[in-house]
PDB file of C-alpha atoms in Angstrom:
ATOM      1  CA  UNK A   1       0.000   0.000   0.000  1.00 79.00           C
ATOM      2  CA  UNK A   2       0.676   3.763  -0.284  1.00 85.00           C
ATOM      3  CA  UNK A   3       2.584   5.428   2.586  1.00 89.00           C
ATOM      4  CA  UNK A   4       4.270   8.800   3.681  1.00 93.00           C
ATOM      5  CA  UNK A   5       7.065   8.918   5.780  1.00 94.00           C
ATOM      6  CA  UNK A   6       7.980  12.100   7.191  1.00 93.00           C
ATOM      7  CA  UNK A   7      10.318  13.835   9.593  1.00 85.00           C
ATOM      8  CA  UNK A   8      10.255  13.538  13.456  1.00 83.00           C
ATOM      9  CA  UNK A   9       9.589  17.128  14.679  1.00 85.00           C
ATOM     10  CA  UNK A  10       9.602  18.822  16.546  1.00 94.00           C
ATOM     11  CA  UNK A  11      11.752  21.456  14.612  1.00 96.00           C
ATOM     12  CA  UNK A  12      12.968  24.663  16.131  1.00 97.00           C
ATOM     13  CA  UNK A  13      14.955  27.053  14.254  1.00 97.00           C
ATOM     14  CA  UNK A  14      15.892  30.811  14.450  1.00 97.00           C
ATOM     15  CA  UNK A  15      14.430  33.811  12.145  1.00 97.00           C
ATOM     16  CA  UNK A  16      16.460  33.218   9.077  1.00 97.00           C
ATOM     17  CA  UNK A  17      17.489  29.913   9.143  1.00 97.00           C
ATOM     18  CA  UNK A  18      17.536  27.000   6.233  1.00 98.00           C
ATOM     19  CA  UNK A  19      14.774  24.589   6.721  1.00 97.00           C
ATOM     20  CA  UNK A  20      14.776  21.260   5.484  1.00 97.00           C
ATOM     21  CA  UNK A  21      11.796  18.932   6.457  1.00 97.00           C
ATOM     22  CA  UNK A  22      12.519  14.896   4.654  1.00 97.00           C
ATOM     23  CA  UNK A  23       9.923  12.901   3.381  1.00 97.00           C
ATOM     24  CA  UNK A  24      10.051   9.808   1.092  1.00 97.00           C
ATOM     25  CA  UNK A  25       7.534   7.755  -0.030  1.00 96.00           C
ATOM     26  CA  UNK A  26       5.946   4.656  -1.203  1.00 94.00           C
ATOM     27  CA  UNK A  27       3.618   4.239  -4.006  1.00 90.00           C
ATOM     28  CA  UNK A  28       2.722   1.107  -5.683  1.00 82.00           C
ATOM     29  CA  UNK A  29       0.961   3.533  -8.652  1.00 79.00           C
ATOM     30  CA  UNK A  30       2.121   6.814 -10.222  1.00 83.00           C
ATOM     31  CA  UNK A  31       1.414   9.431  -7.231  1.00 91.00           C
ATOM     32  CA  UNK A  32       1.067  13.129  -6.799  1.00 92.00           C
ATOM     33  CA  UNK A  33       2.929  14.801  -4.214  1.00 95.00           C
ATOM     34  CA  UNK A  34       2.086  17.610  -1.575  1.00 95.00           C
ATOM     35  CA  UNK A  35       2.665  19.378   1.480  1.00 97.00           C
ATOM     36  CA  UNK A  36       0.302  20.804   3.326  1.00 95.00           C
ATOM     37  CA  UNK A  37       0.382  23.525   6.265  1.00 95.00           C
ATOM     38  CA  UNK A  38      -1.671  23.584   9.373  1.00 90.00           C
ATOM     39  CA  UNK A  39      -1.554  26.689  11.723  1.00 89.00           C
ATOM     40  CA  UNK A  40      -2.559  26.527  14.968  1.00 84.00           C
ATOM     41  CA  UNK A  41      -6.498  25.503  15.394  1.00 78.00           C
ATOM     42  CA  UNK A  42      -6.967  25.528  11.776  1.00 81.00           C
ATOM     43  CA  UNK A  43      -7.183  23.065   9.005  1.00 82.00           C
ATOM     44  CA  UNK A  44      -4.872  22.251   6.202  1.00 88.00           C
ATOM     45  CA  UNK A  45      -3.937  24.892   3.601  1.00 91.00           C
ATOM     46  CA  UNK A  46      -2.502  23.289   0.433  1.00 91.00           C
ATOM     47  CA  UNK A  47       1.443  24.707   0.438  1.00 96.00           C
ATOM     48  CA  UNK A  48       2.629  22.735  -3.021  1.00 96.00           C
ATOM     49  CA  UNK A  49       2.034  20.126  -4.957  1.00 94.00           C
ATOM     50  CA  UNK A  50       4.126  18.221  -8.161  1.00 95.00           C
ATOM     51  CA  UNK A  51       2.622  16.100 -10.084  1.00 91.00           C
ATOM     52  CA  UNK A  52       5.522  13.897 -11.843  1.00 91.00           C
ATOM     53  CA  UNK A  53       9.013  12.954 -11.312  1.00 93.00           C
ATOM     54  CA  UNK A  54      11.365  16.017 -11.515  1.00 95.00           C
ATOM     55  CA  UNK A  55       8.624  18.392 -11.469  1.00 96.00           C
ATOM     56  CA  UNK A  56       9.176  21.319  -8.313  1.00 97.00           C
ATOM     57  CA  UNK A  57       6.176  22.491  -6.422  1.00 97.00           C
ATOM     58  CA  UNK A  58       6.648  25.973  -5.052  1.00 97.00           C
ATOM     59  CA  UNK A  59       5.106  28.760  -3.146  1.00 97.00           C
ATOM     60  CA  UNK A  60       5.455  31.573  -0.337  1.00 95.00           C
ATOM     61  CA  UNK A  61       9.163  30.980  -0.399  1.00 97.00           C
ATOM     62  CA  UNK A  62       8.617  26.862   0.158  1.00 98.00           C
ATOM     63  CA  UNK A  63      10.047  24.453  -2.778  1.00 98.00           C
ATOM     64  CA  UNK A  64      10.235  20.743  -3.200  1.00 98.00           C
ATOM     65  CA  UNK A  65      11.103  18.559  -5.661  1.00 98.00           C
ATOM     66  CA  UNK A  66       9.805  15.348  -6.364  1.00 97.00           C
ATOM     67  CA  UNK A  67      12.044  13.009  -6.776  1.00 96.00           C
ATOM     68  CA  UNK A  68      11.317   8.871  -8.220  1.00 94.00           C
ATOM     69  CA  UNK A  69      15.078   7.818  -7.488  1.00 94.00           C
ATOM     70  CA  UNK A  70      15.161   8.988  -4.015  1.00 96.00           C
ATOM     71  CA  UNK A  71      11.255   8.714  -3.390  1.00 96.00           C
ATOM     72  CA  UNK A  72      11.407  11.549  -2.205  1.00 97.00           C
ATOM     73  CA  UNK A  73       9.735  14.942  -1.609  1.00 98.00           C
ATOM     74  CA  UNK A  74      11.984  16.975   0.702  1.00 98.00           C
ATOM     75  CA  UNK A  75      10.659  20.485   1.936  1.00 98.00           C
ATOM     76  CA  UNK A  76      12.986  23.482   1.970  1.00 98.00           C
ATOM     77  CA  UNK A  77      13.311  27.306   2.362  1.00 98.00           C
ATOM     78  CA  UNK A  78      16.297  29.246   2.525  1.00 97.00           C
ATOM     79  CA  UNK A  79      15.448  31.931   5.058  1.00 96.00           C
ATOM     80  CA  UNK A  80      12.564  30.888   7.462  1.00 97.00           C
ATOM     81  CA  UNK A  81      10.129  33.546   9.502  1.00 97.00           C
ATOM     82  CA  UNK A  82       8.333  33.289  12.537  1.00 96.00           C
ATOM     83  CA  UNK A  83       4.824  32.999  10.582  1.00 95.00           C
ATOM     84  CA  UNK A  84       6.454  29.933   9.290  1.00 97.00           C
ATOM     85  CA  UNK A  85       5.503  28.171  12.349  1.00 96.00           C
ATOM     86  CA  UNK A  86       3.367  25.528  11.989  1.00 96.00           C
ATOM     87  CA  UNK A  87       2.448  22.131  11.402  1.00 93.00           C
ATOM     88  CA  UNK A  88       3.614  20.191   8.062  1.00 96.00           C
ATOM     89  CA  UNK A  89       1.949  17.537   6.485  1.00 95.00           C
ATOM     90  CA  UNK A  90       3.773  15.608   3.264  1.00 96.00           C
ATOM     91  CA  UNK A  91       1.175  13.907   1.011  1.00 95.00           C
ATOM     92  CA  UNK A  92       0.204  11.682  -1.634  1.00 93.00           C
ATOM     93  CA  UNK A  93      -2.729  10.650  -3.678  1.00 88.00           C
ATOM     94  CA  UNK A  94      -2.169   7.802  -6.137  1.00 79.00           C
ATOM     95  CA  UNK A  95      -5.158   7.507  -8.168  1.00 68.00           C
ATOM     96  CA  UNK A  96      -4.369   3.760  -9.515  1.00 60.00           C
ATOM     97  CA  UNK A  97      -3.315   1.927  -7.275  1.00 53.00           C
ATOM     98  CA  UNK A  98      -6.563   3.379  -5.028  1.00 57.00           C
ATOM     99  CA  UNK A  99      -8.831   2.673  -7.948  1.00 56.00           C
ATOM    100  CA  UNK A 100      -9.413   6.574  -9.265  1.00 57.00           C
ATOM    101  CA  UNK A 101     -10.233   7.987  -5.883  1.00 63.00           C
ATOM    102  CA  UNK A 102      -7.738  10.853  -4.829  1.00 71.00           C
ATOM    103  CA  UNK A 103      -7.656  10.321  -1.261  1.00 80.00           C
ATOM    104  CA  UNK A 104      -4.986  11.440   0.321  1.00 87.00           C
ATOM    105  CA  UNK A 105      -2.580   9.110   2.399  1.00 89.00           C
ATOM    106  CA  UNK A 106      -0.387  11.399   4.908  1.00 91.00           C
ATOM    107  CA  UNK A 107       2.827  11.778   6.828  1.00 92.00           C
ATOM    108  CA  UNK A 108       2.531  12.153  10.317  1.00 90.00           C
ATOM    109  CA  UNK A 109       3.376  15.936  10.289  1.00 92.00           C
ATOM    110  CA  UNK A 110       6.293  17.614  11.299  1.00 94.00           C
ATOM    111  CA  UNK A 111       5.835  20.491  13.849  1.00 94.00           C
ATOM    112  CA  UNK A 112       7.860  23.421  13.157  1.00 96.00           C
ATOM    113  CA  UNK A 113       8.666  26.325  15.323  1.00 97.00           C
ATOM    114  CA  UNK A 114      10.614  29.540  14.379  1.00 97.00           C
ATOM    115  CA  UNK A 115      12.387  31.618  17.380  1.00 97.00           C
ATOM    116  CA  UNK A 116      13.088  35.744  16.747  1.00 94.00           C
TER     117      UNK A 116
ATOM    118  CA  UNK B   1      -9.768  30.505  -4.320  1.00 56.00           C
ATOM    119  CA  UNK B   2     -11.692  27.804  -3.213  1.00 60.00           C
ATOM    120  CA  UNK B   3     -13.044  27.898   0.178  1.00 87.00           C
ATOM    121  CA  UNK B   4     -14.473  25.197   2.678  1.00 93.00           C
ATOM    122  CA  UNK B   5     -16.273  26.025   5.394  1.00 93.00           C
ATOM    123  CA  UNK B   6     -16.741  23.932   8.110  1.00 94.00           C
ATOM    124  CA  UNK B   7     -19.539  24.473  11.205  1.00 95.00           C
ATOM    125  CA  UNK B   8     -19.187  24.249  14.262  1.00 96.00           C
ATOM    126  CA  UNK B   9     -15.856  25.429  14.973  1.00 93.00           C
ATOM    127  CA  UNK B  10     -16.098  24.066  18.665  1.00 95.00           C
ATOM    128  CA  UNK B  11     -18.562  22.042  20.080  1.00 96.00           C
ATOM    129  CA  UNK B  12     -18.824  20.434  23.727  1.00 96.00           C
ATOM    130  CA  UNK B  13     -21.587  18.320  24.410  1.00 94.00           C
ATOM    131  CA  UNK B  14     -22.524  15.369  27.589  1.00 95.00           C
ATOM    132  CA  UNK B  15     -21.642  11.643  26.747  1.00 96.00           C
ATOM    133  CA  UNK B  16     -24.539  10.151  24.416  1.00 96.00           C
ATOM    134  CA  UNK B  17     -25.657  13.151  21.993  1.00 95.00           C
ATOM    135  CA  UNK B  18     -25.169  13.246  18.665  1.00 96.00           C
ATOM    136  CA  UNK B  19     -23.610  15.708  17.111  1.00 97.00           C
ATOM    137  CA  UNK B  20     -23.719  17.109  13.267  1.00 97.00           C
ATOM    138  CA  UNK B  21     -20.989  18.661  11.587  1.00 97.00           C
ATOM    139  CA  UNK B  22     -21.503  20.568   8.313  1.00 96.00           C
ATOM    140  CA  UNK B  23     -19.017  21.012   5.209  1.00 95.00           C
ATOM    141  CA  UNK B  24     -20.155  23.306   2.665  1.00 95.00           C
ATOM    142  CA  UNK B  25     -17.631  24.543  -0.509  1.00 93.00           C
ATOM    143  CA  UNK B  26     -18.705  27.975  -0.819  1.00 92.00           C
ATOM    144  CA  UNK B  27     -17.755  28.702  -4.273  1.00 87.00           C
ATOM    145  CA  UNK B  28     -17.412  25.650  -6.258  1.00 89.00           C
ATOM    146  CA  UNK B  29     -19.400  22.461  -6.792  1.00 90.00           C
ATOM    147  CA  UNK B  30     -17.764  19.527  -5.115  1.00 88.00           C
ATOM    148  CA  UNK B  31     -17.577  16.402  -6.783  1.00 84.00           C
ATOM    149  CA  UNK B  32     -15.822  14.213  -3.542  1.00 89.00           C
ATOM    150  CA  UNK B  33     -15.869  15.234  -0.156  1.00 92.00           C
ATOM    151  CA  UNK B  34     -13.607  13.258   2.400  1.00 93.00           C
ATOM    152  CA  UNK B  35     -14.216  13.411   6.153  1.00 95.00           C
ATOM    153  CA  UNK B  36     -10.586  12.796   8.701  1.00 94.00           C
ATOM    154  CA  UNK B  37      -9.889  12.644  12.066  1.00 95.00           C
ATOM    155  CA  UNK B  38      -7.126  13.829  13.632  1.00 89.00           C
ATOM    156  CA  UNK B  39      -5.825  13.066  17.481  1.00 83.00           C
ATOM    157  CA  UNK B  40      -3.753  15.329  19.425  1.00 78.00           C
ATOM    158  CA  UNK B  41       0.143  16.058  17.554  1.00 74.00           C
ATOM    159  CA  UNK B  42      -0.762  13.423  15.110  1.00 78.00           C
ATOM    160  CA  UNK B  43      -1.555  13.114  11.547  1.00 83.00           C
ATOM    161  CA  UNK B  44      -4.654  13.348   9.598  1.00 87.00           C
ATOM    162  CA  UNK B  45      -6.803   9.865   9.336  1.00 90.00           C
ATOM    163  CA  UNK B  46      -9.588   9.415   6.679  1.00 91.00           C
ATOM    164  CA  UNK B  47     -12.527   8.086   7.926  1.00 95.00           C
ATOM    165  CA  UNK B  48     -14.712   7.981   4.970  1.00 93.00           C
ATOM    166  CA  UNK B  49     -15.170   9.322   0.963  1.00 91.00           C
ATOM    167  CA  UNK B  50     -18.346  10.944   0.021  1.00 89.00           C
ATOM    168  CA  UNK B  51     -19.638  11.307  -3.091  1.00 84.00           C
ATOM    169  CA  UNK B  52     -22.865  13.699  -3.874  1.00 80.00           C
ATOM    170  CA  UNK B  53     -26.238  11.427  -4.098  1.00 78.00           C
ATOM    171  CA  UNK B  54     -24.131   8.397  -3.608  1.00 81.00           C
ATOM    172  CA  UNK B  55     -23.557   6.313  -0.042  1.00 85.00           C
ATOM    173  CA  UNK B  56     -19.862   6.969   1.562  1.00 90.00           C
ATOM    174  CA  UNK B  57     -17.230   5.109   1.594  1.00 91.00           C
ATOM    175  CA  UNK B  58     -15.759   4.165   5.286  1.00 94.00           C
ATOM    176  CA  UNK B  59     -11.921   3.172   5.395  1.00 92.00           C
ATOM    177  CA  UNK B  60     -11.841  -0.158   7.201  1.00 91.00           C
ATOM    178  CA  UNK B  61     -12.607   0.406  11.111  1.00 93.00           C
ATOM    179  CA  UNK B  62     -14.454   3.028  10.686  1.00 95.00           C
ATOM    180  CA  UNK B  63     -18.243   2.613  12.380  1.00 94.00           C
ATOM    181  CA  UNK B  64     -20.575   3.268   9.313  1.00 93.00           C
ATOM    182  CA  UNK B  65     -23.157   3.391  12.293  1.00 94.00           C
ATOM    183  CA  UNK B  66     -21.609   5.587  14.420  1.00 96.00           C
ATOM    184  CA  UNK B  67     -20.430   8.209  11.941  1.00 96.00           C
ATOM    185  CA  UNK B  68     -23.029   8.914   9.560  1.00 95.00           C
ATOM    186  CA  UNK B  69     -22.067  11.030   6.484  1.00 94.00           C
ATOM    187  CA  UNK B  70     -24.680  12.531   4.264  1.00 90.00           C
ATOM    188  CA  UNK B  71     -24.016  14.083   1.325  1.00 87.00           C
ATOM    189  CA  UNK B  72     -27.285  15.833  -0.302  1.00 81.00           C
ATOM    190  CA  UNK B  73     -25.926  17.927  -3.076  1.00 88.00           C
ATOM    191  CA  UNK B  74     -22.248  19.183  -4.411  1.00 88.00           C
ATOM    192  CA  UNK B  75     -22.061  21.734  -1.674  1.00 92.00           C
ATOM    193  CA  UNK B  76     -22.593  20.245   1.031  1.00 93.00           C
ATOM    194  CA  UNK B  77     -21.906  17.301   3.118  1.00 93.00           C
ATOM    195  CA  UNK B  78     -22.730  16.295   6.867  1.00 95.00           C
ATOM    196  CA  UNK B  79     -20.944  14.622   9.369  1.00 96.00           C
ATOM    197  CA  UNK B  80     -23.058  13.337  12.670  1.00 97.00           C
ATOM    198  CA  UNK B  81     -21.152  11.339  15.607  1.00 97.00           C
ATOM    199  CA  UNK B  82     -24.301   9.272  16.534  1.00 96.00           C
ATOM    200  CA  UNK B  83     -24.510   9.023  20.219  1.00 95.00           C
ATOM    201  CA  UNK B  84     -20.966  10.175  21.101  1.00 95.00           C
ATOM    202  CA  UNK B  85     -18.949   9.162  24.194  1.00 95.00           C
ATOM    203  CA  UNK B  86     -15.654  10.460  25.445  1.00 95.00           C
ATOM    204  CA  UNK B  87     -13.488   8.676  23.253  1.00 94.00           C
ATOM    205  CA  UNK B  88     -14.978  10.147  20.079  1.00 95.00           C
ATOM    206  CA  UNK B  89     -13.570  13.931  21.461  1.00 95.00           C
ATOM    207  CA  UNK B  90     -11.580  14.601  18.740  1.00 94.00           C
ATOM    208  CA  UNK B  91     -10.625  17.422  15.552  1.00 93.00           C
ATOM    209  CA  UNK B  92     -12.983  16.399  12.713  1.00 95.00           C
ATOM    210  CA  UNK B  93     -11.492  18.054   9.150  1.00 94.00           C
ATOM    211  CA  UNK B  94     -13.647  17.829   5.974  1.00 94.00           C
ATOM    212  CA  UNK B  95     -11.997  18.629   2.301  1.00 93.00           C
ATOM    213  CA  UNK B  96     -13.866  18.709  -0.452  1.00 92.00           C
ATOM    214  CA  UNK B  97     -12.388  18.895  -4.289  1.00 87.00           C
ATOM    215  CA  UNK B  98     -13.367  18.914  -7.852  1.00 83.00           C
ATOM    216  CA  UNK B  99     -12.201  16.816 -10.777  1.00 76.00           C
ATOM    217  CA  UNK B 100      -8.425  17.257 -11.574  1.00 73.00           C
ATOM    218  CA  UNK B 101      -7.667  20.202  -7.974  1.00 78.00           C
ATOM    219  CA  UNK B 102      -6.786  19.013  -5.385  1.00 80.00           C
ATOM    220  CA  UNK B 103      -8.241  18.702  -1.837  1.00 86.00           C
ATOM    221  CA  UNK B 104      -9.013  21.744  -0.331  1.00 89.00           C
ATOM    222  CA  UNK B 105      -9.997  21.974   3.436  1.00 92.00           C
ATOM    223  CA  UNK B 106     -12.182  23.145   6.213  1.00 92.00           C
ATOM    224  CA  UNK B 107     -11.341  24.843   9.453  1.00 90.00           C
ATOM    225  CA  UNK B 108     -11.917  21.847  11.096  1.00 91.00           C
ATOM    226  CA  UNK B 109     -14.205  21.266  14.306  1.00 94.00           C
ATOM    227  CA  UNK B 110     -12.664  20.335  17.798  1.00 94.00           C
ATOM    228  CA  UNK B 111     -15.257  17.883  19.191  1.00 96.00           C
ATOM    229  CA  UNK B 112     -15.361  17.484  23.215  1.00 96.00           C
ATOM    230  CA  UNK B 113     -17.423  15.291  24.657  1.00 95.00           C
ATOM    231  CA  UNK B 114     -17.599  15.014  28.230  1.00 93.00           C
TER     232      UNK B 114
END
């Protein structure tokens, strides 16, 4: 079966830091890759997404590229804020080996917290 | 963009109500909705895949009884914990998406049961 496997958090970092959150994967199908944000109290937000090998997902300063060699689906920024801080999920849908329904299998979430 | 909305935001209730959570996409027609659970610092479970007119779909261990998902039209989608107990305190998160977008999600609702 599908599965996510993401970074032990918690993370702390200082204002400006690099931030690099692993993930890998395993897909028995041709998946789509995300990560997804959760601030406190709130539900997901939808941070990237690729949808092929090579392809890089991107947004608010955030990148990833998915990788088929590595399985993998790292999450990075070069200069992290406090606002950053937050909850990150890594994500994949695989709509053939679950039979054309794009539910989402997900990492176990990596909590992140930025210090001034 | 498209927005979820999810209601209740909070609700606390005694041990053996039920209790109805609503998921509405406010400005696009939904063609799946997908109901998870998530415990405290840990990661987002699906219970169950709705699809408009159609009877969900519970991931194994789920109680089809106990967590009954309707799913009347392409906005909107209900959740209702069927006499809850302590143990079903949780944070309920709906997402709803149409063909070829990915999921997009609710607020969430923190459940407490006492």
């Amino acid at each position: 079966g599908n599965s996510v496997t993401q970074m032990e958090g918690p993370v702390t970092l200082s204002e400006e830091a690099f931030l690099t959150i692993n993930c890998t994967y395993t897909a028995t199908g041709y998946p789509s890759l995300f990560w997804y944000v959760q601030y406190p109290g709130e539900g997901l937000q939808l941070l990237l997404k690729a949808t092929k090998a090579d392809d890089k997902g991107s947004n608010k300063g955030f990148e990833a590229t998915y990788r088929k060699e590595t399985t993998s689906f790292h999450l990075e920024k070069g200069s992290v804020q406090v606002s950053d801080s937050a909850v990150y999920f890594c994500a994949l849908t695989d709509l053939i080996s679950n039979f054309g329904n794009e539910k989402l299998t997900f990492g176990t979430g990596t909590r992140l917290t930025i210090i001034p | 963009g498209a927005v979820v909305s999810q209601h209740p935001s909070r609700v606390i209730c005694k041990s053996g109500t039920s209790v109805k959570i609503e998921c509405r996409s406010l400005d696009f027609q939904a063609t799946t909705m997908f109901w998870y659970r998530q415990f405290p610092k840990q990661s987002l479970m699906l219970m169950a895949t709705s699809n408009e007119g159609s009877k969900a779909t519970y991931e194994q261990g789920v109680e089809k009884d106990k967590f009954l998902i309707n799913h009347a039209s392409l906005t909107l989608s209900t959740l209702t914990v069927t006499s809850a107990h302590p143990e079903d305190s949780s944070f309920y998160i709906c997402s709803a998406r149409r063909q070829l977008e990915p999921q997009h999600f609710g607020d969430g609702t923190r459940l407490s049961i006492l």
